PDB file of C-alpha atoms in Angstrom:
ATOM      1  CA  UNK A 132       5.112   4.576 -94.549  1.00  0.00           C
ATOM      2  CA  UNK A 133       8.002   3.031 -96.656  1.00  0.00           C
ATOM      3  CA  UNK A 134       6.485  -0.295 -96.402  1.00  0.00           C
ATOM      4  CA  UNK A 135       8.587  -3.540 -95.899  1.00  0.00           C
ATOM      5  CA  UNK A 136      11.985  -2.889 -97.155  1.00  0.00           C
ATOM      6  CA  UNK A 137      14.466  -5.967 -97.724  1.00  0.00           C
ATOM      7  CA  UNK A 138      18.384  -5.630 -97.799  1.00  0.00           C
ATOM      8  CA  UNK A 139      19.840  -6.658-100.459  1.00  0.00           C
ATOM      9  CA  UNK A 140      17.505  -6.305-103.251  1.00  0.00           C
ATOM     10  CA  UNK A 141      20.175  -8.557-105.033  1.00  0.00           C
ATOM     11  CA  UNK A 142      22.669 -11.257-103.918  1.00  0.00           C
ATOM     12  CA  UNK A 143      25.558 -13.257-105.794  1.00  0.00           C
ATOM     13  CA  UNK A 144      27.563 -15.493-103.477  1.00  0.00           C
ATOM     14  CA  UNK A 145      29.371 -18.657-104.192  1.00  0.00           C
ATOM     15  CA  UNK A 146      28.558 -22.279-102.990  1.00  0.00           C
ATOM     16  CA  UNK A 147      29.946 -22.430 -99.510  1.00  0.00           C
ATOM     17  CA  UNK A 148      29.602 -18.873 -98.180  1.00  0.00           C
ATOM     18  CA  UNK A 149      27.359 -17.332 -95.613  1.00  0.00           C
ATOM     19  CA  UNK A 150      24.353 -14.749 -96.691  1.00  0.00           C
ATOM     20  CA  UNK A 151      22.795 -12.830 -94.652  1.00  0.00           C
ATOM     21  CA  UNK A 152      19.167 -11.340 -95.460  1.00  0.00           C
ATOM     22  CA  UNK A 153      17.569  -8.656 -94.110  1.00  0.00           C
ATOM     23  CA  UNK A 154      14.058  -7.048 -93.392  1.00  0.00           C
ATOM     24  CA  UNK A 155      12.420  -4.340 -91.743  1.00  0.00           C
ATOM     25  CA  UNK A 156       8.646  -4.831 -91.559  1.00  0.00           C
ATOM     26  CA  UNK A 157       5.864  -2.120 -91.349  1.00  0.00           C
ATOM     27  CA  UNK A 158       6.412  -0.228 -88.288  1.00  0.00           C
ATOM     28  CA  UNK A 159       3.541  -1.329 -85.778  1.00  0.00           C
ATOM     29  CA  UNK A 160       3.261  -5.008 -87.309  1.00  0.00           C
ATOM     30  CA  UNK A 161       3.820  -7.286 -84.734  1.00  0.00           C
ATOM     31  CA  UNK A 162       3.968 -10.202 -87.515  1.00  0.00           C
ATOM     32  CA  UNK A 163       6.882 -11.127 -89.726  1.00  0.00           C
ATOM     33  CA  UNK A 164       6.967 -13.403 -92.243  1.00  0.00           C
ATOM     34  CA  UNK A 165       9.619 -15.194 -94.623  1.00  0.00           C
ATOM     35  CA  UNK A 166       9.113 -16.684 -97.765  1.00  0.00           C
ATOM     36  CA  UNK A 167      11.048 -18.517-100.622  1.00  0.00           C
ATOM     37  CA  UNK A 168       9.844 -18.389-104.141  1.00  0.00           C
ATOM     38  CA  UNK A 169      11.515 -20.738-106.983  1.00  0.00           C
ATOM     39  CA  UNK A 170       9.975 -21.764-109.875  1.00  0.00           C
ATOM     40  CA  UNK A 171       9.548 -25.328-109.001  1.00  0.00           C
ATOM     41  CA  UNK A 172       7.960 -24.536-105.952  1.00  0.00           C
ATOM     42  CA  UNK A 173       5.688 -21.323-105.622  1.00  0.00           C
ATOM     43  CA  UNK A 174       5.737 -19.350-102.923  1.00  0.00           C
ATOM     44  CA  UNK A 175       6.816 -21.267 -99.594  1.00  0.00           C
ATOM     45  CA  UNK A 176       6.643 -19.962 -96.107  1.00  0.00           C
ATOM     46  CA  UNK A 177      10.005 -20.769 -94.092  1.00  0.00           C
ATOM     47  CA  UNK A 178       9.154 -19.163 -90.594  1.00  0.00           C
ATOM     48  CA  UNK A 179       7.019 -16.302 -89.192  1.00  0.00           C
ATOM     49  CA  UNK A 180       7.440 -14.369 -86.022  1.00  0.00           C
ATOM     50  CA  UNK A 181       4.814 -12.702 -83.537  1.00  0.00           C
ATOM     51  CA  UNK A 182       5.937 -10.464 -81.298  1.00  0.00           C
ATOM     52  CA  UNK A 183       9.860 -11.113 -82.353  1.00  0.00           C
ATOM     53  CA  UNK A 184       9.458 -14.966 -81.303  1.00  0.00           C
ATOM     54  CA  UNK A 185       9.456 -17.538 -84.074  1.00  0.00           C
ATOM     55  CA  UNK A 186       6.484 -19.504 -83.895  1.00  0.00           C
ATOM     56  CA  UNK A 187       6.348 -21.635 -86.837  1.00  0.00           C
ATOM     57  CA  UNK A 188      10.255 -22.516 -88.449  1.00  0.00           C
ATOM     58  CA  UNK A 189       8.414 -25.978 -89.887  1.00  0.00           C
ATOM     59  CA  UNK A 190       8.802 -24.469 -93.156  1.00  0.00           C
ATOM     60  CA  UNK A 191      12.970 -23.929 -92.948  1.00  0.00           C
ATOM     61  CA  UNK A 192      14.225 -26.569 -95.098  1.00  0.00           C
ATOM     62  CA  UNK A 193      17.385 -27.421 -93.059  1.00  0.00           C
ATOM     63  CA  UNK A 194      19.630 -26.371 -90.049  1.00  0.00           C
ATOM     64  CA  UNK A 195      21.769 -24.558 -92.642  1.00  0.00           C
ATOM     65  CA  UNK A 196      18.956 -22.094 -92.659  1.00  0.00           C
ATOM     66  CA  UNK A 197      18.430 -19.524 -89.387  1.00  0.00           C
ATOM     67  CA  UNK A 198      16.435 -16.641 -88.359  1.00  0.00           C
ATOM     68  CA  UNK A 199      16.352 -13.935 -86.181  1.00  0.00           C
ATOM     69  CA  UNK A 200      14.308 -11.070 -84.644  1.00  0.00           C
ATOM     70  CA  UNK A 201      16.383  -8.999 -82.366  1.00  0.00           C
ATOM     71  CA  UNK A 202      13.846  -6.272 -82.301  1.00  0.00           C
ATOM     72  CA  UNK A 203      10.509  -4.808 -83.522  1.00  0.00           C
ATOM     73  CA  UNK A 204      11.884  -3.701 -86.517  1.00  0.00           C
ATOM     74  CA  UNK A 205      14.613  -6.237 -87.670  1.00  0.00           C
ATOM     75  CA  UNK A 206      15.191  -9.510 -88.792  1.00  0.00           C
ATOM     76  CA  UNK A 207      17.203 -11.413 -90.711  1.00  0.00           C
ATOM     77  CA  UNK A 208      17.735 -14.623 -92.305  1.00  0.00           C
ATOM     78  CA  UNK A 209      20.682 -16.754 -92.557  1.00  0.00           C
ATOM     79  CA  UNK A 210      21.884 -19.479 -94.670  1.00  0.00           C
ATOM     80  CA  UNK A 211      25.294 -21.195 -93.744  1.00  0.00           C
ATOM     81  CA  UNK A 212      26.767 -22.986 -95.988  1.00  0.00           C
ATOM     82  CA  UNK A 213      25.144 -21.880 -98.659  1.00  0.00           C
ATOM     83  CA  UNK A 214      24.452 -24.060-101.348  1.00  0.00           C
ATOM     84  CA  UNK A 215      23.360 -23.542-105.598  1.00  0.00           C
ATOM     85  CA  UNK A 216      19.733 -25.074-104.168  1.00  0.00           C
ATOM     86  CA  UNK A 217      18.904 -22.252-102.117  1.00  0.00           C
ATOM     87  CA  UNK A 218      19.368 -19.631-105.353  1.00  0.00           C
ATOM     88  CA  UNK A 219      15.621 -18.072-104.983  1.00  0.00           C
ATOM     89  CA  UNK A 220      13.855 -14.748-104.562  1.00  0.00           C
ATOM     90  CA  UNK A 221      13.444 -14.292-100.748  1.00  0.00           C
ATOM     91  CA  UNK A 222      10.556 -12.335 -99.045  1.00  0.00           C
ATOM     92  CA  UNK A 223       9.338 -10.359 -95.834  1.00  0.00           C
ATOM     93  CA  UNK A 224       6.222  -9.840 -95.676  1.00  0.00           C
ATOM     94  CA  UNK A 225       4.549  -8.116 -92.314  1.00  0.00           C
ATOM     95  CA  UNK A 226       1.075  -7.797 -90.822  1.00  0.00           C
ATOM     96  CA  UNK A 227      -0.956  -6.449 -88.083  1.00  0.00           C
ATOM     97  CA  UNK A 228      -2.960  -8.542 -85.931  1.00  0.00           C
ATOM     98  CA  UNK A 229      -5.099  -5.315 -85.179  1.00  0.00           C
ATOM     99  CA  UNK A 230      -5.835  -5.060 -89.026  1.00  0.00           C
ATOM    100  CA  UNK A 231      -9.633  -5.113 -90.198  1.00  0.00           C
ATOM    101  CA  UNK A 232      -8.383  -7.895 -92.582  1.00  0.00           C
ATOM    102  CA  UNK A 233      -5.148  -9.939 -92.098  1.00  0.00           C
ATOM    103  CA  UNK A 234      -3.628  -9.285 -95.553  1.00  0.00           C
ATOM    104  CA  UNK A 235       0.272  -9.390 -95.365  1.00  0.00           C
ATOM    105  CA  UNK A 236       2.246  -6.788 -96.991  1.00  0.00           C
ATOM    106  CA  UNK A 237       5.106  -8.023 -99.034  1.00  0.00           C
ATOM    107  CA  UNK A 238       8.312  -6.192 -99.449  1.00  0.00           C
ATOM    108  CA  UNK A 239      10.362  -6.004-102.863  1.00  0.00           C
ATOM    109  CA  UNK A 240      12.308  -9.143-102.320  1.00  0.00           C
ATOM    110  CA  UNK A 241      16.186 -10.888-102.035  1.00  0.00           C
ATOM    111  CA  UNK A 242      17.143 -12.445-104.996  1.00  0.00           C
ATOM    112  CA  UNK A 243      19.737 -14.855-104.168  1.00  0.00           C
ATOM    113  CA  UNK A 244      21.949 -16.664-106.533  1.00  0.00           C
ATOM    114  CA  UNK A 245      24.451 -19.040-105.227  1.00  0.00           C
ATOM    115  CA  UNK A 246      27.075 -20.382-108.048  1.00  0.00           C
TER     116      UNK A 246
ATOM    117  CA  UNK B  77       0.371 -30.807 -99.803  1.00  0.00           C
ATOM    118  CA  UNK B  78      -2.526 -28.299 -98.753  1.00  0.00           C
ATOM    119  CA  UNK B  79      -1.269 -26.415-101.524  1.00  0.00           C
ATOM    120  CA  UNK B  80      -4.298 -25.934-104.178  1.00  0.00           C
ATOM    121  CA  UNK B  81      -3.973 -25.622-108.060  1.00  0.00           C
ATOM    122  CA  UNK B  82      -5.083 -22.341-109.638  1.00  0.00           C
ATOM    123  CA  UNK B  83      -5.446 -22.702-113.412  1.00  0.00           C
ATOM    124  CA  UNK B  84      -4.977 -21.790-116.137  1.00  0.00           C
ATOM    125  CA  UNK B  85      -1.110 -21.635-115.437  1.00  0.00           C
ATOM    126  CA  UNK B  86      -1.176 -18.976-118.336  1.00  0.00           C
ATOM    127  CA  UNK B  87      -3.631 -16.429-119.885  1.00  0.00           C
ATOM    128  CA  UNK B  88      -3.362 -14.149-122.483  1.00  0.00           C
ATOM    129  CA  UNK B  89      -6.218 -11.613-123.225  1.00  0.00           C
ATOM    130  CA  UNK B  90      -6.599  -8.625-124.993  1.00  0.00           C
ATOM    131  CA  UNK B  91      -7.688  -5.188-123.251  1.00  0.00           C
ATOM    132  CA  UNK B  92     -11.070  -4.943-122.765  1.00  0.00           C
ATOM    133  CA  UNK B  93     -11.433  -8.595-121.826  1.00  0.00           C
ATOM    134  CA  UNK B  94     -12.645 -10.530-118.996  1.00  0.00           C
ATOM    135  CA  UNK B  95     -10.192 -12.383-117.857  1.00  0.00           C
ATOM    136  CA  UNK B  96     -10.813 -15.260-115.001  1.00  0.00           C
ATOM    137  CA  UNK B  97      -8.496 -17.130-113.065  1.00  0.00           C
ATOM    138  CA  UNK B  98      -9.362 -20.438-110.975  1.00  0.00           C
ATOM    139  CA  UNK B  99      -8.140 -21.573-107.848  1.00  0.00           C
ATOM    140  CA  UNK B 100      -8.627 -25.089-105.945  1.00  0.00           C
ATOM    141  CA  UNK B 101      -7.551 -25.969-102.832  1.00  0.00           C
ATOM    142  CA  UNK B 102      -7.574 -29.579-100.227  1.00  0.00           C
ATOM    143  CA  UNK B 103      -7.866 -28.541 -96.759  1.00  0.00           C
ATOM    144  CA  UNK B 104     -10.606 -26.110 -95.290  1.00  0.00           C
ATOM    145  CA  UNK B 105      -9.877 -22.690 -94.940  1.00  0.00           C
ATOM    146  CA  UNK B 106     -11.364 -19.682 -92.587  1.00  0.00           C
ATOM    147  CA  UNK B 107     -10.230 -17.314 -95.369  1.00  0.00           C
ATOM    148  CA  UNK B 108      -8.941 -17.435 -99.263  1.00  0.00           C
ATOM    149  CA  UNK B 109      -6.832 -14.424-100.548  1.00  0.00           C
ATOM    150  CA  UNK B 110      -5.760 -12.888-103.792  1.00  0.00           C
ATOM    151  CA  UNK B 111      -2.616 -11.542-104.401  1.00  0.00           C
ATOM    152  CA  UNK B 112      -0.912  -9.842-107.582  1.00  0.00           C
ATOM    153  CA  UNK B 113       2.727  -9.860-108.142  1.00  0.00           C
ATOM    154  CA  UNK B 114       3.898  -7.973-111.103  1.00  0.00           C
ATOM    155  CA  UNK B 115       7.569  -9.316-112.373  1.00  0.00           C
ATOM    156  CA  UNK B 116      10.036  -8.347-110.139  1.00  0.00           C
ATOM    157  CA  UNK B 117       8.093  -7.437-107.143  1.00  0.00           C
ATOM    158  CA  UNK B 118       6.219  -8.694-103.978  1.00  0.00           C
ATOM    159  CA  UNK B 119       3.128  -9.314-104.085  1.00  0.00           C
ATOM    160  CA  UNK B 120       0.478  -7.237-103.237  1.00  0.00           C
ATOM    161  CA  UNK B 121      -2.875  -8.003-101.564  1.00  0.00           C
ATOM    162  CA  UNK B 122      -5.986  -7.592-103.722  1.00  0.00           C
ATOM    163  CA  UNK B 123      -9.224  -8.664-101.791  1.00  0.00           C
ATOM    164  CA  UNK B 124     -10.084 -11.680 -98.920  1.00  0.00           C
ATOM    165  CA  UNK B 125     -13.445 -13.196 -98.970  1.00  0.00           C
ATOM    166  CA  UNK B 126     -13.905 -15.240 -95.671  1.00  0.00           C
ATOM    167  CA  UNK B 127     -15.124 -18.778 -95.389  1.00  0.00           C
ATOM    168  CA  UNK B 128     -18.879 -17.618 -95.092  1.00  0.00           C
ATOM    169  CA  UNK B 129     -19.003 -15.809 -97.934  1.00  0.00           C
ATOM    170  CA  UNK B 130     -19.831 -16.487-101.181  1.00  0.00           C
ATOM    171  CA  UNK B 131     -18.879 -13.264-103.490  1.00  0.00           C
ATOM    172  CA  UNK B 132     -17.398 -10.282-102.944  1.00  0.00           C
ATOM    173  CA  UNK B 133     -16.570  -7.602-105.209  1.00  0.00           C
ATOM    174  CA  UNK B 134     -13.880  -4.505-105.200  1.00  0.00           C
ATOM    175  CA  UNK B 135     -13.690  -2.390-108.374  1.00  0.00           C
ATOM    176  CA  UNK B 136     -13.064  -4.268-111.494  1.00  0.00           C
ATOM    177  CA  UNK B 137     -12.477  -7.545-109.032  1.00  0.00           C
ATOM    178  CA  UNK B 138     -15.121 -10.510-108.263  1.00  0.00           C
ATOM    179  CA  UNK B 139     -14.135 -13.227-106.183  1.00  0.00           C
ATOM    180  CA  UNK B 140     -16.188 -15.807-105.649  1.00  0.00           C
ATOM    181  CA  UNK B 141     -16.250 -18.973-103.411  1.00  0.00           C
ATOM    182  CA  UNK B 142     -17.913 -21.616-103.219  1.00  0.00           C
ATOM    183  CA  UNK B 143     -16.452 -24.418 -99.976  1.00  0.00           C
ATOM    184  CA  UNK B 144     -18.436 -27.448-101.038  1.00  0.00           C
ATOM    185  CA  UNK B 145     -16.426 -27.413-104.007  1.00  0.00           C
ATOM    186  CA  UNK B 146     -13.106 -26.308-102.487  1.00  0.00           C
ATOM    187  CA  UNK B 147     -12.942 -23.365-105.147  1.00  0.00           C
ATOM    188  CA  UNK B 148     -12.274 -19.795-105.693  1.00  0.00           C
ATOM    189  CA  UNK B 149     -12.463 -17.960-108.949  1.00  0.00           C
ATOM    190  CA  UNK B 150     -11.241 -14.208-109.415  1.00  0.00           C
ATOM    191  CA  UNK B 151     -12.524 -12.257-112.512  1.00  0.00           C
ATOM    192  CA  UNK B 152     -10.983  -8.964-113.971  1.00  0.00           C
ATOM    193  CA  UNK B 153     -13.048  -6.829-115.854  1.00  0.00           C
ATOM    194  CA  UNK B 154     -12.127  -4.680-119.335  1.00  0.00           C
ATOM    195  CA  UNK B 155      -8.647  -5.572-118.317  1.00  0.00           C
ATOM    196  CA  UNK B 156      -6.207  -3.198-119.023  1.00  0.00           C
ATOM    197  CA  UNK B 157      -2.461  -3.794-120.177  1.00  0.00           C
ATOM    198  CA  UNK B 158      -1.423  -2.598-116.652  1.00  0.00           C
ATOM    199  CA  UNK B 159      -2.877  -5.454-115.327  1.00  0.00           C
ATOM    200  CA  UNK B 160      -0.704  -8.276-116.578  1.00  0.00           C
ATOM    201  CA  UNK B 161       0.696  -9.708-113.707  1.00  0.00           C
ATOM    202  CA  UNK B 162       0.786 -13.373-111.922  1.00  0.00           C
ATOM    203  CA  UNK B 163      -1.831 -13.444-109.426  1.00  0.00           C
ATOM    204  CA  UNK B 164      -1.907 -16.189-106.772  1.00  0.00           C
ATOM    205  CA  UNK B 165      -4.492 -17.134-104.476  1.00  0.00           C
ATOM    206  CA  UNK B 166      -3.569 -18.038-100.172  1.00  0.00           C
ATOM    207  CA  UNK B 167      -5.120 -20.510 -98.340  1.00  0.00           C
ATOM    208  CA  UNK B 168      -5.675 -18.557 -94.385  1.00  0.00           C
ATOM    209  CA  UNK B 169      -6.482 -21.473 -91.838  1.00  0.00           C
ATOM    210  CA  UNK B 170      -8.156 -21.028 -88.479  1.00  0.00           C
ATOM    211  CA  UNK B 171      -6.443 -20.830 -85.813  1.00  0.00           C
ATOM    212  CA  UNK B 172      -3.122 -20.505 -87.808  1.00  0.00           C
ATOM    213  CA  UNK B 173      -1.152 -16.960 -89.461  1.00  0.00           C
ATOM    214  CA  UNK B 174      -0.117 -19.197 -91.923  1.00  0.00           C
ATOM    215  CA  UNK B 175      -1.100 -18.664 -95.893  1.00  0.00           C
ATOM    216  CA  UNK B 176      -0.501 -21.526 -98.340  1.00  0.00           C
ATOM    217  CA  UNK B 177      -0.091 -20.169-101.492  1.00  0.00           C
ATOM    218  CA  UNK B 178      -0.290 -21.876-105.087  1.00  0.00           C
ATOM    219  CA  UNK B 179       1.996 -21.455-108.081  1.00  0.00           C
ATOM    220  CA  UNK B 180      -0.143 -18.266-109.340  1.00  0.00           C
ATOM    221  CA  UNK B 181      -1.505 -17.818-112.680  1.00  0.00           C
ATOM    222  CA  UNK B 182       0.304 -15.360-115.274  1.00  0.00           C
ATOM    223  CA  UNK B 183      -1.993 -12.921-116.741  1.00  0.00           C
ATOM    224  CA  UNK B 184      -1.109 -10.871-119.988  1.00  0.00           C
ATOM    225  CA  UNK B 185      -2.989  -8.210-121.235  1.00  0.00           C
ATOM    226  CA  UNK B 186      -2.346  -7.084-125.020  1.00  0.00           C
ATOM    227  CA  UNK B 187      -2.497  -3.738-125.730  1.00  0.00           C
TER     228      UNK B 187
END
């Protein structure tokens, strides 16, 4: 399996602009989970899906942010406007609910840098 | 916040070490995690010990736990360089998916 695999691995956009993340979780996980990691802040969790319906979005820190799970095997994550703030490494991460232990499995990551 | 402290924020070792890493949390938990993230990457799961359990072991890894305290340590040991990395511990609560996660501890091994 190729594991979680994020799109772009890399992302330079100016203040104003939509971004668009993507992610493709572990085929057969039926959770999906975003995460933002700054320095300041660690490792927050912004939404997670089951099933390809959001149950948790407490964690997205404004409407600017949005996310969507069209399918089984894609989602992304939007921010519009985007804004020097939201300059972060971005994570999937994906898990099975039919796992022996619920570990999540991370994919390489979005860094986003907005000038 | 139910985000916990781990601590140090930094350790530096040299090979053959034992290195051990702390981690505190407020809320209860039905599971605490360990994760390693070396720079540049995701993380990567390590081991879970579950709310009932008080130590738990997987190759050069000990976790321990201990609820009444609201703690978790993790011990390496003989670390090897290829083990620097930051490794965080996640808070799993019952009846939620969620993990809270702290702000990690950075581990270097010297060669």
């Amino acid at each position: 399996d190729a594991g979680v695999i994020q799109s772009p691995r890399h992302e330079v956009t100016e203040m104003g602009q939509e971004v668009t993340l993507r992610c493709k979780p572990i085929s057969g996980h039926d959770y999906l989970f975003w995460y933002r990691q700054t320095m300041m802040r660690g490792l927050e969790l912004l939404i997670y899906f089951n099933n390809n319906v959001p149950i948790d979005d407490s964690g997205m820190p404004e409407d600017r942010f949005s996310a969507k799970m069209p399918n089984a095997s894609f989602s992304t994550l939007k921010i519009q406007p985007s804004e020097p703030r939201d300059s972060a490494v971005y994570f999937c991460a994906s898990r099975s609910s039919g796992a022996r232990f619920n570990e999540q499995f991370f994919g390489p990551g979005t860094r986003l840098t907005v000038l | 916040s139910q985000q916990g402290e781990e601590d140090p924020q930094a350790l530096s070792i040299q090979e053959g070490e034992n290195a051990t890493m702390n981690c505190s949390y407020k809320t209860s938990i039905n599971n605490l995690q360990w994760y390693r993230q070396n720079s540049g990457r995701g993380l990567v799961h390590l081991i879970l010990i579950r709310s009932n359990e008080r130590e738990k072991h997987s190759g050069r890894l000990r976790v321990t736990l201990d609820t009444s305290k609201k703690s978790s340590s993790l011990l390496i040991t003989a670390s090897r360089a290829a083990d620097t990395a930051s490794y965080f511990c996640a808070r799993g609560q019952r009846g939620s998916e969620k993990l809270v996660f702290g702000k990690g501890t950075k581990l270097t091994v010297n060669p």
